[in-house]
Every structure is written in structure tokens, then in C-alpha cells.
Amino acid sequence: MNLQFNRHRRLRSSETMRSMVRENFIRKEDLIYPLFIVEGENIKKEISSMPGQYQFSLDQLEIEMKVIAQLNIPAVILFGIPDHKDDLGTEAYNDNGILQKAIRQIKASHPDILVIADTCLCEYTDHGHCGMIEHDCVINDESLELLVKTAVSQAKAGADIIAPSNMMDGFVAAIRAGLDEKDFENIPIMSYAVKYASAFYGPFRDAADSAPRTGPFDRKTYQMDPANRLEALREMQSDIDEGADFLIVKPALSYLDITRDVRNNCNLPLVTYNVSGEYAMVKAAAQNGWIDEKRIVIEQLTSMKRAGADMIITYFAKDVAKWLSED
């Protein structure tokens, strides 16, 4: 027989061969680990909907940071949960607030680990929204003033990167101007540029105590419609024009097409957020013995890299770092 066809399997014939031609890799340098910080002492409280994830008081945070440093995870993103909440989220921009204390503590003991500050109001407001509320509506421009104060306070505490997640119009421009005015022109902005009003955030709202409580009971008036694709490019371009240094697409798995669209249309470092619901589903299935957790997680994170992500915010960061060390 004289058949003519391509023998693609030649490049799959052994693990060594497959490794040589592999196109995408997960590295420790790609990982950003989220942490939830609460006030008090001796608190390490597991989040019921996120097995293996905890709320930490500052004394327990230092123990966790030593583990993170030993695993060579290069960056953490911090979410603060204050004891006191009000309609203006004043603890978000309190220079002695829980997040600011955590930033100072980490930078003092682990100066080489990048600290990313989530810049939003939802964890700090008694209504649970990312901006100010007036007549049951989240108002935009007045909220920007509070977000600028929050970003400046976080930068003063020593944050390496400001990561605004609020999805107000003009938030990157406002925060960039506010940081520059206070001589923080060298602090980069990692913008949640493309953030959808997703059902995958449910466990996070348990972790950060940030579910909407009054006014509109969802965030659909400021986060994006999951049905929209072209809108992501408009949001992306606005943040680029306003001075963003990194772009985030959130969530990850149901939005890999969006990650690829953003990658194809910009040259900034691109981050995907492997969110709480994506984490919780894998953990639940693994605990029931239905899946191979390690293989599933590596495959999912590889899909994010293949779609164009440079970095991944993921609750699996510690697990992945351990697996990479073992391999």
C-alpha cells in the first residue's frame, strides 16, 4: 500500500518527546495566591464552601506566609474583612485598616513576595456593593473618589500592585491620577478590566462577607453580561487607554474565548482569575472520588495559559506549587 498521510503520533511517542514539543507550561512564576484577612487573634477559619481555604488573623497570616515563601509562590492578592462596615466603606481607606496592616506585615517579613491589593469597597460596605448607593442605585463618579482614597492608602501601606475590581466606569483613570498625585507613579495597576456578573463567585462572597445586602441584590448594573463578547474588547481598550499595566479576565474557565480575544488585541501582561466557584466544584468532585484532582487542575490551568494568560490568580496555587516541586 502506498498511502499518503501525516504521522502526527511521531511527536507523541514518549514522555520525553512530548515534553520537547509541549507548547504551554504552568510555572510557579505564573501563580498568584488569594488570601482573606480578618481582624482578631488566633483565627484560622476554614471557608465552608471552599475546602482548604481560610480566613486568617494577622498572627496566623504570618504562619501561612512562611508556607507560601517556602513554596516559592511569587505573589499574593489580599482581601480584607473588617469588623466594622458602613455605607461608605470607610475601613477600605483607613490607613490602619485590616488590609493595610496585612500589607505592612507581609512586606516587613517577606519583602520579595509581591503584594497585590484588591481595591474595592464590597468587603467594607454594609450594603455589600462595590460603590456608593443612592436611591437604590450604585452611583459611579462619587464612588471613584472613595476608590482613589483606597488605592492611595494601600500604596502608602506598601502594596506592590493595586488591583481595582469594582467595575466603575473610569476607575483606572481615576486611580492612576490619584496615585500619581501622591507620588506613587511607579505603582502598577492590575485592572479587573473584563469582569462578568458571574454565578461562579458564590463561595467568594462567603469568604469575603461581600454579598449584596441592600439596594440592587446583584451587580449586573456594573459587572458585564455573561452573554457579551465584543463588550469585553471595549472594556479592555478603555483600561489600556486609561493607564492599566496588567489586565484581568474574570472568571476563567467559562471565558477562555474572552481571554484569547483580549490576548489577540493587546500586548499587556494578561491575568486570569480562576474563581471560587471553579475551585469549589473541583474540590467537591475530588472529595467524592469522582475525578483526579491533580490532573484536572493542571489541565484547567494549562487551558488558561493556552488561551493567552501570562499569570493565573488561583486558590490552587499552593497545591500546584507542591506538584511542580514533586515533578
Tab-separated table of C-alpha atoms in Angstrom:
chain	number	residue	atom	x	y	z
A	1	MET	CA	0.000	0.000	0.000
A	2	ASN	CA	1.218	3.470	-0.864
A	3	LEU	CA	-0.903	5.677	1.416
A	4	GLN	CA	-0.049	9.333	1.871
A	5	PHE	CA	-0.912	10.819	5.280
A	6	ASN	CA	0.732	12.715	8.127
A	7	ARG	CA	2.069	10.781	11.108
A	8	HIS	CA	1.334	13.216	13.930
A	9	ARG	CA	1.804	10.476	16.510
A	10	ARG	CA	5.555	10.556	15.941
A	11	LEU	CA	5.676	13.581	18.260
A	12	ARG	CA	3.709	11.774	20.996
A	13	SER	CA	5.734	8.590	21.174
A	14	SER	CA	7.297	9.089	24.652
A	15	GLU	CA	7.127	11.414	27.618
A	16	THR	CA	10.480	12.895	26.637
A	17	MET	CA	9.251	13.545	23.105
A	18	ARG	CA	6.008	15.049	24.360
A	19	SER	CA	7.905	17.310	26.749
A	20	MET	CA	10.190	18.540	23.985
A	21	VAL	CA	7.308	19.685	21.777
A	22	ARG	CA	4.959	20.907	24.542
A	23	GLU	CA	3.700	24.398	23.748
A	24	ASN	CA	2.386	25.659	27.103
A	25	PHE	CA	3.606	25.207	30.658
A	26	ILE	CA	2.487	26.024	34.183
A	27	ARG	CA	5.289	27.557	36.249
A	28	LYS	CA	5.431	28.741	39.823
A	29	GLU	CA	6.171	32.198	38.446
A	30	ASP	CA	2.673	32.211	36.906
A	31	LEU	CA	0.846	31.818	40.229
A	32	ILE	CA	-0.900	34.424	42.381
A	33	TYR	CA	-2.468	33.164	45.626
A	34	PRO	CA	-5.538	34.868	47.167
A	35	LEU	CA	-5.676	35.417	50.941
A	36	PHE	CA	-8.535	36.565	53.177
A	37	ILE	CA	-7.547	38.611	56.237
A	38	VAL	CA	-9.768	39.239	59.264
A	39	GLU	CA	-9.380	41.164	62.490
A	40	GLY	CA	-8.776	39.412	65.796
A	41	GLU	CA	-6.238	36.892	67.061
A	42	ASN	CA	-5.569	33.186	66.589
A	43	ILE	CA	-8.122	32.907	63.784
A	44	LYS	CA	-7.725	30.353	61.032
A	45	LYS	CA	-11.301	29.705	59.965
A	46	GLU	CA	-11.967	27.351	57.073
A	47	ILE	CA	-14.384	28.668	54.459
A	48	SER	CA	-17.128	26.044	54.302
A	49	SER	CA	-17.760	26.386	50.569
A	50	MET	CA	-14.022	26.438	49.727
A	51	PRO	CA	-12.320	23.418	51.347
A	52	GLY	CA	-8.692	24.139	52.156
A	53	GLN	CA	-9.145	27.938	52.106
A	54	TYR	CA	-9.211	30.040	55.267
A	55	GLN	CA	-9.765	33.434	56.782
A	56	PHE	CA	-6.607	34.424	58.708
A	57	SER	CA	-5.982	36.869	61.509
A	58	LEU	CA	-2.638	38.647	61.285
A	59	ASP	CA	-0.814	36.270	63.635
A	60	GLN	CA	-1.962	33.240	61.633
A	61	LEU	CA	-1.249	35.064	58.368
A	62	GLU	CA	2.473	35.060	59.169
A	63	ILE	CA	2.428	31.271	59.561
A	64	GLU	CA	0.700	30.955	56.179
A	65	MET	CA	3.153	33.349	54.539
A	66	LYS	CA	6.085	31.187	55.615
A	67	VAL	CA	4.494	28.245	53.777
A	68	ILE	CA	3.906	30.395	50.697
A	69	ALA	CA	7.536	31.575	50.768
A	70	GLN	CA	8.820	28.002	51.110
A	71	LEU	CA	6.776	27.016	48.056
A	72	ASN	CA	8.305	29.921	46.081
A	73	ILE	CA	4.923	31.370	45.155
A	74	PRO	CA	5.883	34.846	43.933
A	75	ALA	CA	2.724	36.869	44.637
A	76	VAL	CA	-0.367	37.085	46.821
A	77	ILE	CA	-3.557	39.091	46.385
A	78	LEU	CA	-5.161	40.279	49.606
A	79	PHE	CA	-8.805	40.704	50.568
A	80	GLY	CA	-9.613	42.345	53.908
A	81	ILE	CA	-12.709	41.696	56.027
A	82	PRO	CA	-13.127	44.401	58.700
A	83	ASP	CA	-15.149	44.167	61.901
A	84	HIS	CA	-16.844	47.488	61.154
A	85	LYS	CA	-18.776	48.171	57.949
A	86	ASP	CA	-20.704	51.265	56.903
A	87	ASP	CA	-22.412	52.728	53.852
A	88	LEU	CA	-19.208	54.403	52.608
A	89	GLY	CA	-16.819	51.513	53.270
A	90	THR	CA	-14.567	53.769	55.343
A	91	GLU	CA	-12.391	50.872	56.553
A	92	ALA	CA	-11.244	50.359	52.951
A	93	TYR	CA	-9.245	53.591	53.100
A	94	ASN	CA	-8.379	53.574	56.793
A	95	ASP	CA	-4.579	53.769	56.921
A	96	ASN	CA	-4.714	51.447	59.917
A	97	GLY	CA	-7.340	49.123	58.423
A	98	ILE	CA	-7.019	45.353	58.356
A	99	LEU	CA	-5.763	45.192	54.766
A	100	GLN	CA	-3.227	47.948	55.320
A	101	LYS	CA	-1.924	46.138	58.416
A	102	ALA	CA	-1.606	42.911	56.435
A	103	ILE	CA	0.304	44.639	53.636
A	104	ARG	CA	2.796	46.179	56.064
A	105	GLN	CA	3.265	42.893	57.902
A	106	ILE	CA	3.928	40.858	54.753
A	107	LYS	CA	6.312	43.393	53.236
A	108	ALA	CA	8.267	43.572	56.511
A	109	SER	CA	8.771	39.814	56.776
A	110	HIS	CA	8.696	38.756	53.106
A	111	PRO	CA	9.878	41.736	51.037
A	112	ASP	CA	10.476	39.651	47.908
A	113	ILE	CA	6.892	38.421	47.660
A	114	LEU	CA	4.726	40.749	45.575
A	115	VAL	CA	1.683	42.003	47.460
A	116	ILE	CA	-1.320	42.822	45.289
A	117	ALA	CA	-4.094	44.798	46.973
A	118	ASP	CA	-7.633	44.157	45.811
A	119	THR	CA	-9.104	47.649	45.541
A	120	CYS	CA	-12.842	47.565	46.029
A	121	LEU	CA	-15.482	48.556	48.581
A	122	CYS	CA	-17.741	45.479	48.692
A	123	GLU	CA	-15.967	43.853	51.662
A	124	TYR	CA	-16.183	47.133	53.604
A	125	THR	CA	-19.718	48.419	52.916
A	126	ASP	CA	-22.718	47.389	54.970
A	127	HIS	CA	-24.748	47.077	51.751
A	128	GLY	CA	-22.171	44.832	50.062
A	129	HIS	CA	-21.772	46.803	46.830
A	130	CYS	CA	-18.591	47.959	45.112
A	131	GLY	CA	-19.554	51.637	45.206
A	132	MET	CA	-21.779	54.169	46.933
A	133	ILE	CA	-25.545	53.682	46.836
A	134	GLU	CA	-28.052	56.449	46.269
A	135	HIS	CA	-31.763	55.786	45.787
A	136	ASP	CA	-31.087	52.044	45.431
A	137	CYS	CA	-28.604	52.704	42.619
A	138	VAL	CA	-24.820	52.218	42.664
A	139	ILE	CA	-23.523	55.630	41.653
A	140	ASN	CA	-20.375	55.874	39.594
A	141	ASP	CA	-18.465	59.133	39.838
A	142	GLU	CA	-18.790	59.661	43.586
A	143	SER	CA	-17.630	56.068	44.099
A	144	LEU	CA	-14.446	56.817	42.174
A	145	GLU	CA	-13.362	59.270	44.859
A	146	LEU	CA	-13.559	56.560	47.542
A	147	LEU	CA	-11.722	54.055	45.350
A	148	VAL	CA	-8.891	56.533	44.796
A	149	LYS	CA	-8.592	57.040	48.556
A	150	THR	CA	-8.489	53.262	48.993
A	151	ALA	CA	-5.775	52.781	46.365
A	152	VAL	CA	-3.618	55.561	47.828
A	153	SER	CA	-3.980	54.116	51.341
A	154	GLN	CA	-2.948	50.674	50.082
A	155	ALA	CA	0.043	52.115	48.242
A	156	LYS	CA	1.109	54.018	51.393
A	157	ALA	CA	0.992	50.725	53.300
A	158	GLY	CA	3.454	49.212	50.803
A	159	ALA	CA	1.359	47.369	48.220
A	160	ASP	CA	3.404	46.485	45.152
A	161	ILE	CA	0.403	46.406	42.805
A	162	ILE	CA	-3.060	47.974	43.004
A	163	ALA	CA	-5.803	45.714	41.615
A	164	PRO	CA	-9.117	47.590	41.290
A	165	SER	CA	-12.034	45.165	40.897
A	166	ASN	CA	-15.045	47.447	41.195
A	167	MET	CA	-16.009	47.857	37.509
A	168	MET	CA	-16.970	51.517	37.831
A	169	ASP	CA	-16.541	53.459	34.586
A	170	GLY	CA	-13.277	55.402	34.628
A	171	PHE	CA	-11.808	53.619	37.648
A	172	VAL	CA	-8.371	53.105	36.089
A	173	ALA	CA	-8.081	56.752	35.028
A	174	ALA	CA	-9.144	57.980	38.458
A	175	ILE	CA	-6.840	55.661	40.389
A	176	ARG	CA	-3.889	56.343	38.095
A	177	ALA	CA	-4.314	60.074	38.563
A	178	GLY	CA	-4.738	59.672	42.319
A	179	LEU	CA	-1.635	57.522	42.692
A	180	ASP	CA	0.457	59.841	40.532
A	181	GLU	CA	-0.672	62.893	42.507
A	182	LYS	CA	0.596	61.249	45.717
A	183	ASP	CA	3.975	60.307	44.144
A	184	PHE	CA	3.072	56.651	43.558
A	185	GLU	CA	3.606	56.870	39.819
A	186	ASN	CA	5.737	53.689	39.898
A	187	ILE	CA	2.967	51.533	41.421
A	188	PRO	CA	1.350	49.499	38.605
A	189	ILE	CA	-2.382	48.909	38.214
A	190	MET	CA	-3.602	45.356	37.628
A	191	SER	CA	-7.069	46.138	36.379
A	192	TYR	CA	-10.023	43.774	36.578
A	193	ALA	CA	-10.704	45.045	33.084
A	194	VAL	CA	-13.105	42.296	31.992
A	195	LYS	CA	-15.229	41.136	34.911
A	196	TYR	CA	-18.506	39.373	34.332
A	197	ALA	CA	-21.582	39.249	36.582
A	198	SER	CA	-20.991	35.551	37.105
A	199	ALA	CA	-22.665	32.845	39.164
A	200	PHE	CA	-19.190	31.402	39.816
A	201	TYR	CA	-18.463	33.973	42.552
A	202	GLY	CA	-20.752	32.453	45.181
A	203	PRO	CA	-18.151	30.897	47.512
A	204	PHE	CA	-16.027	34.065	47.384
A	205	ARG	CA	-18.892	36.032	48.889
A	206	ASP	CA	-18.838	33.625	51.827
A	207	ALA	CA	-15.071	34.088	52.135
A	208	ALA	CA	-15.091	37.890	51.909
A	209	ASP	CA	-18.503	38.508	53.506
A	210	SER	CA	-19.353	40.654	50.488
A	211	ALA	CA	-22.764	39.570	49.168
A	212	PRO	CA	-25.078	42.490	48.260
A	213	ARG	CA	-27.499	43.115	51.134
A	214	THR	CA	-29.485	46.216	50.142
A	215	GLY	CA	-30.184	48.259	47.037
A	216	PRO	CA	-29.898	46.093	43.921
A	217	PHE	CA	-29.372	42.499	45.072
A	218	ASP	CA	-26.946	41.709	42.275
A	219	ARG	CA	-24.128	43.516	40.472
A	220	LYS	CA	-25.496	43.356	36.943
A	221	THR	CA	-25.628	47.131	36.552
A	222	TYR	CA	-21.842	47.387	36.701
A	223	GLN	CA	-20.378	43.938	36.029
A	224	MET	CA	-20.620	42.572	32.484
A	225	ASP	CA	-23.333	40.416	30.958
A	226	PRO	CA	-22.000	36.838	30.522
A	227	ALA	CA	-23.626	36.718	27.084
A	228	ASN	CA	-21.426	39.507	25.692
A	229	ARG	CA	-18.140	39.127	23.868
A	230	LEU	CA	-17.488	42.370	21.974
A	231	GLU	CA	-18.149	44.381	25.120
A	232	ALA	CA	-15.007	42.837	26.608
A	233	LEU	CA	-12.897	44.466	23.916
A	234	ARG	CA	-14.430	47.856	24.664
A	235	GLU	CA	-13.744	47.459	28.387
A	236	MET	CA	-10.215	46.264	27.651
A	237	GLN	CA	-9.426	49.222	25.406
A	238	SER	CA	-10.765	51.746	27.896
A	239	ASP	CA	-8.499	50.410	30.622
A	240	ILE	CA	-5.484	50.384	28.319
A	241	ASP	CA	-6.177	53.990	27.314
A	242	GLU	CA	-6.599	54.985	30.980
A	243	GLY	CA	-3.215	53.576	32.019
A	244	ALA	CA	-3.612	49.960	33.164
A	245	ASP	CA	-0.382	47.948	33.404
A	246	PHE	CA	-1.977	44.471	33.632
A	247	LEU	CA	-5.411	43.246	32.554
A	248	ILE	CA	-7.509	40.612	34.341
A	249	VAL	CA	-10.243	38.454	32.819
A	250	LYS	CA	-12.616	37.065	35.442
A	251	PRO	CA	-13.841	34.298	35.687
A	252	ALA	CA	-11.513	31.967	33.796
A	253	LEU	CA	-12.977	28.683	32.602
A	254	SER	CA	-16.236	29.835	31.036
A	255	TYR	CA	-14.429	32.794	29.488
A	256	LEU	CA	-11.414	31.266	27.773
A	257	ASP	CA	-12.674	32.678	24.472
A	258	ILE	CA	-12.592	36.129	26.052
A	259	THR	CA	-9.053	35.583	27.321
A	260	ARG	CA	-7.990	34.698	23.782
A	261	ASP	CA	-9.789	37.760	22.356
A	262	VAL	CA	-8.044	40.035	24.854
A	263	ARG	CA	-4.675	38.373	24.184
A	264	ASN	CA	-5.117	38.863	20.441
A	265	ASN	CA	-5.898	42.542	20.879
A	266	CYS	CA	-3.381	43.757	23.454
A	267	ASN	CA	0.234	43.296	24.467
A	268	LEU	CA	-0.081	43.994	28.197
A	269	PRO	CA	0.545	41.212	30.721
A	270	LEU	CA	-2.701	39.244	30.973
A	271	VAL	CA	-4.084	37.593	34.107
A	272	THR	CA	-6.984	35.167	34.501
A	273	TYR	CA	-8.790	34.676	37.796
A	274	ASN	CA	-9.603	31.007	38.469
A	275	VAL	CA	-12.506	31.939	40.733
A	276	SER	CA	-14.043	30.428	43.854
A	277	GLY	CA	-16.876	28.538	42.161
A	278	GLU	CA	-14.446	26.904	39.741
A	279	TYR	CA	-12.298	25.885	42.711
A	280	ALA	CA	-15.203	24.618	44.810
A	281	MET	CA	-16.593	22.369	42.067
A	282	VAL	CA	-13.264	20.636	41.555
A	283	LYS	CA	-12.723	20.210	45.291
A	284	ALA	CA	-16.203	18.745	45.780
A	285	ALA	CA	-15.797	16.288	42.915
A	286	ALA	CA	-12.335	15.285	44.140
A	287	GLN	CA	-13.570	14.703	47.682
A	288	ASN	CA	-16.220	12.386	46.288
A	289	GLY	CA	-13.574	10.449	44.365
A	290	TRP	CA	-15.094	11.308	41.009
A	291	ILE	CA	-12.011	12.947	39.436
A	292	ASP	CA	-8.222	13.002	39.622
A	293	GLU	CA	-7.794	16.441	41.202
A	294	LYS	CA	-4.175	16.990	40.190
A	295	ARG	CA	-4.717	16.113	36.544
A	296	ILE	CA	-7.920	18.156	36.330
A	297	VAL	CA	-6.356	21.249	37.918
A	298	ILE	CA	-3.234	21.144	35.760
A	299	GLU	CA	-5.367	20.671	32.644
A	300	GLN	CA	-7.609	23.598	33.568
A	301	LEU	CA	-4.727	25.937	34.339
A	302	THR	CA	-2.960	24.869	31.155
A	303	SER	CA	-6.091	25.797	29.206
A	304	MET	CA	-5.818	29.308	30.655
A	305	LYS	CA	-2.197	29.577	29.544
A	306	ARG	CA	-3.132	28.195	26.123
A	307	ALA	CA	-5.858	30.837	25.832
A	308	GLY	CA	-3.213	33.513	26.358
A	309	ALA	CA	-2.872	34.163	30.091
A	310	ASP	CA	0.551	35.095	31.442
A	311	MET	CA	-0.449	34.745	35.109
A	312	ILE	CA	-3.235	32.986	36.993
A	313	ILE	CA	-4.874	34.001	40.252
A	314	THR	CA	-5.899	30.663	41.726
A	315	TYR	CA	-6.822	29.083	45.049
A	316	PHE	CA	-4.942	26.018	43.802
A	317	ALA	CA	-1.609	27.891	43.836
A	318	LYS	CA	-0.188	26.073	46.866
A	319	ASP	CA	-1.244	22.667	45.540
A	320	VAL	CA	0.189	23.406	42.107
A	321	ALA	CA	3.468	24.662	43.574
A	322	LYS	CA	3.797	21.421	45.558
A	323	TRP	CA	3.025	19.310	42.489
A	324	LEU	CA	5.564	21.190	40.395
A	325	SER	CA	8.217	20.643	43.075
A	326	GLU	CA	7.430	16.931	43.201
A	327	ASP	CA	7.548	16.611	39.416
